[in-house]
mmCIF file of C-alpha atoms in Angstrom:
data_model
loop_
_atom_site.group_PDB
_atom_site.id
_atom_site.type_symbol
_atom_site.label_atom_id
_atom_site.label_comp_id
_atom_site.label_asym_id
_atom_site.label_seq_id
_atom_site.Cartn_x
_atom_site.Cartn_y
_atom_site.Cartn_z
ATOM 1 C CA MET Y 1 121.014 146.551 69.151
ATOM 2 C CA ARG Y 2 117.307 147.435 70.022
ATOM 3 C CA VAL Y 3 116.575 148.596 73.612
ATOM 4 C CA ALA Y 4 113.070 148.258 74.927
ATOM 5 C CA VAL Y 5 111.313 150.226 77.651
ATOM 6 C CA LEU Y 6 108.146 148.837 79.093
ATOM 7 C CA LYS Y 7 105.279 150.696 80.510
ATOM 8 C CA GLU Y 8 105.137 149.696 84.146
ATOM 9 C CA THR Y 9 101.953 147.873 85.100
ATOM 10 C CA ARG Y 10 102.047 147.662 88.947
ATOM 11 C CA SER Y 11 99.639 150.045 90.576
ATOM 12 C CA ALA Y 12 100.898 153.076 91.944
ATOM 13 C CA GLU Y 13 104.308 152.742 90.003
ATOM 14 C CA ASN Y 14 105.199 156.156 88.962
ATOM 15 C CA ARG Y 15 108.660 155.492 87.893
ATOM 16 C CA VAL Y 16 109.986 154.607 84.358
ATOM 17 C CA ALA Y 17 113.167 152.791 83.552
ATOM 18 C CA LEU Y 18 114.586 155.197 81.135
ATOM 19 C CA VAL Y 19 114.148 158.908 80.747
ATOM 20 C CA PRO Y 20 114.401 160.786 77.302
ATOM 21 C CA LEU Y 21 118.006 161.955 78.226
ATOM 22 C CA GLY Y 22 118.983 158.447 78.536
ATOM 23 C CA VAL Y 23 117.325 157.603 75.231
ATOM 24 C CA LYS Y 24 119.228 160.417 73.539
ATOM 25 C CA ASN Y 25 122.536 159.119 74.950
ATOM 26 C CA LEU Y 26 121.791 155.489 73.762
ATOM 27 C CA VAL Y 27 120.783 156.772 70.345
ATOM 28 C CA LYS Y 28 123.790 158.778 70.010
ATOM 29 C CA ARG Y 29 126.018 155.533 70.726
ATOM 30 C CA GLY Y 30 124.089 153.762 67.792
ATOM 31 C CA LEU Y 31 121.394 151.959 69.618
ATOM 32 C CA THR Y 32 117.763 151.661 68.747
ATOM 33 C CA VAL Y 33 115.214 152.411 71.541
ATOM 34 C CA THR Y 34 111.624 151.545 71.390
ATOM 35 C CA VAL Y 35 109.358 152.935 74.064
ATOM 36 C CA GLN Y 36 105.794 151.281 74.917
ATOM 37 C CA THR Y 37 103.274 154.207 74.496
ATOM 38 C CA GLY Y 38 102.375 155.791 77.927
ATOM 39 C CA ALA Y 39 105.633 154.500 79.472
ATOM 40 C CA GLY Y 40 106.516 157.701 80.992
ATOM 41 C CA GLU Y 41 103.117 159.167 81.488
ATOM 42 C CA THR Y 42 103.017 158.644 85.320
ATOM 43 C CA SER Y 43 106.417 160.243 85.500
ATOM 44 C CA GLY Y 44 105.568 163.372 83.504
ATOM 45 C CA VAL Y 45 107.311 162.099 80.450
ATOM 46 C CA SER Y 46 105.063 162.130 77.189
ATOM 47 C CA ASP Y 47 105.542 159.828 74.004
ATOM 48 C CA LEU Y 48 106.350 163.117 72.332
ATOM 49 C CA MET Y 49 109.437 163.690 74.609
ATOM 50 C CA TYR Y 50 110.848 160.046 73.836
ATOM 51 C CA ARG Y 51 110.229 160.626 70.287
ATOM 52 C CA GLU Y 52 112.081 163.973 70.143
ATOM 53 C CA ALA Y 53 115.038 162.255 72.099
ATOM 54 C CA GLY Y 54 115.266 159.660 69.392
ATOM 55 C CA ALA Y 55 112.828 156.712 70.627
ATOM 56 C CA GLU Y 56 110.383 154.844 68.416
ATOM 57 C CA ILE Y 57 107.035 154.507 70.179
ATOM 58 C CA ALA Y 58 105.248 151.219 70.040
ATOM 59 C CA ALA Y 59 101.613 150.710 70.807
ATOM 60 C CA SER Y 60 101.904 147.366 72.807
ATOM 61 C CA ALA Y 61 104.379 145.468 75.067
ATOM 62 C CA GLN Y 62 104.435 142.887 72.345
ATOM 63 C CA GLU Y 63 105.490 145.472 69.651
ATOM 64 C CA THR Y 64 108.057 146.979 72.119
ATOM 65 C CA LEU Y 65 109.770 143.747 72.704
ATOM 66 C CA GLU Y 66 109.872 142.703 69.098
ATOM 67 C CA ASP Y 67 113.749 142.149 68.299
ATOM 68 C CA ALA Y 68 114.899 143.907 71.687
ATOM 69 C CA LYS Y 69 118.072 142.523 73.091
ATOM 70 C CA LEU Y 70 118.034 144.564 76.262
ATOM 71 C CA ILE Y 71 114.693 145.289 78.163
ATOM 72 C CA LEU Y 72 114.622 147.889 80.722
ATOM 73 C CA VAL Y 73 112.092 147.872 83.444
ATOM 74 C CA VAL Y 74 111.480 149.025 86.988
ATOM 75 C CA ASN Y 75 109.699 146.117 88.333
ATOM 76 C CA PRO Y 76 109.460 142.469 86.840
ATOM 77 C CA PRO Y 77 107.452 142.227 83.520
ATOM 78 C CA SER Y 78 104.105 140.297 83.571
ATOM 79 C CA SER Y 79 103.690 136.730 82.564
ATOM 80 C CA ASN Y 80 102.274 137.823 79.298
ATOM 81 C CA GLU Y 81 105.301 140.352 78.767
ATOM 82 C CA LEU Y 82 107.981 137.463 79.661
ATOM 83 C CA ALA Y 83 106.315 135.297 76.927
ATOM 84 C CA HIS Y 84 107.573 137.726 74.434
ATOM 85 C CA LEU Y 85 111.131 138.167 75.423
ATOM 86 C CA SER Y 86 113.820 136.755 72.936
ATOM 87 C CA GLU Y 87 115.902 134.074 73.535
ATOM 88 C CA GLY Y 88 119.442 135.583 74.493
ATOM 89 C CA SER Y 89 118.023 139.021 75.545
ATOM 90 C CA ILE Y 90 118.996 140.793 78.688
ATOM 91 C CA LEU Y 91 116.222 142.054 81.234
ATOM 92 C CA VAL Y 92 117.514 144.773 83.604
ATOM 93 C CA GLY Y 93 115.485 146.223 86.685
ATOM 94 C CA PHE Y 94 114.526 145.593 90.298
ATOM 95 C CA LEU Y 95 113.719 141.958 89.671
ATOM 96 C CA ASP Y 96 113.560 140.700 93.282
ATOM 97 C CA PRO Y 97 114.732 137.301 92.256
ATOM 98 C CA LEU Y 98 115.479 136.306 95.779
ATOM 99 C CA SER Y 99 111.599 136.584 96.786
ATOM 100 C CA ASP Y 100 110.443 135.364 93.286
ATOM 101 C CA PRO Y 101 112.072 132.108 92.344
ATOM 102 C CA ASP Y 102 109.349 131.498 89.752
ATOM 103 C CA LEU Y 103 110.760 134.586 87.760
ATOM 104 C CA VAL Y 104 114.296 133.094 87.872
ATOM 105 C CA SER Y 105 113.063 129.736 86.716
ATOM 106 C CA ARG Y 106 110.987 131.249 83.703
ATOM 107 C CA LEU Y 107 114.104 133.470 82.734
ATOM 108 C CA ILE Y 108 116.169 130.343 82.653
ATOM 109 C CA GLU Y 109 113.415 128.539 80.756
ATOM 110 C CA LEU Y 110 113.507 131.396 78.182
ATOM 111 C CA LYS Y 111 117.195 131.707 78.173
ATOM 112 C CA VAL Y 112 117.095 135.288 79.155
ATOM 113 C CA THR Y 113 119.671 137.076 81.273
ATOM 114 C CA GLY Y 114 118.536 138.848 84.313
ATOM 115 C CA ILE Y 115 120.243 141.790 85.891
ATOM 116 C CA SER Y 116 118.490 142.688 89.251
ATOM 117 C CA MET Y 117 119.716 145.981 90.103
ATOM 118 C CA GLU Y 118 118.969 145.901 93.763
ATOM 119 C CA LEU Y 119 121.828 143.146 93.927
ATOM 120 C CA VAL Y 120 124.420 145.309 92.514
ATOM 121 C CA PRO Y 121 127.104 145.509 95.214
ATOM 122 C CA ARG Y 122 127.040 149.049 97.085
ATOM 123 C CA ILE Y 123 130.672 149.438 96.857
ATOM 124 C CA THR Y 124 132.929 152.418 95.556
ATOM 125 C CA ARG Y 125 133.758 150.923 92.123
ATOM 126 C CA ALA Y 126 129.789 150.362 91.385
ATOM 127 C CA GLN Y 127 128.776 153.575 92.838
ATOM 128 C CA SER Y 128 127.771 154.681 89.332
ATOM 129 C CA MET Y 129 125.388 151.784 89.300
ATOM 130 C CA ASP Y 130 123.958 152.127 92.698
ATOM 131 C CA ALA Y 131 120.284 152.103 91.835
ATOM 132 C CA LEU Y 132 118.919 151.726 95.290
ATOM 133 C CA SER Y 133 120.425 155.202 96.339
ATOM 134 C CA SER Y 134 119.214 156.745 93.333
ATOM 135 C CA GLN Y 135 115.705 155.435 93.560
ATOM 136 C CA ALA Y 136 115.580 156.418 97.265
ATOM 137 C CA THR Y 137 116.416 160.111 96.152
ATOM 138 C CA VAL Y 138 113.493 160.078 93.860
ATOM 139 C CA ALA Y 139 111.086 158.195 96.098
#
């Protein structure tokens, strides 16, 4: 399975959806990870660090998304990026579906599953997936 990590396009966004340690763990489990060039730049993570962790580096969002089944983002992708998602793929990030019904409609139209991390319940069983607390720590 190919995992894609897009470069965030919102201004003043310094986070990245996956760090090199995460890449290394996914690659060790047999997944292929493609990172868009410059994705970690504002987080202090170079393309070389991703490459050393086992990721492939792609020059554009379109190239990054090619054949990707799992797409990791911090914020929702742009309309242009959405157009390159494959049918049946899974988009994971802070998607804000309650405030952006157009995004939800577009994902349905594209037959893409969206997992919005801010809506994962903050309960003990899901504590390891509590993205809001972890992001508050780094903010």
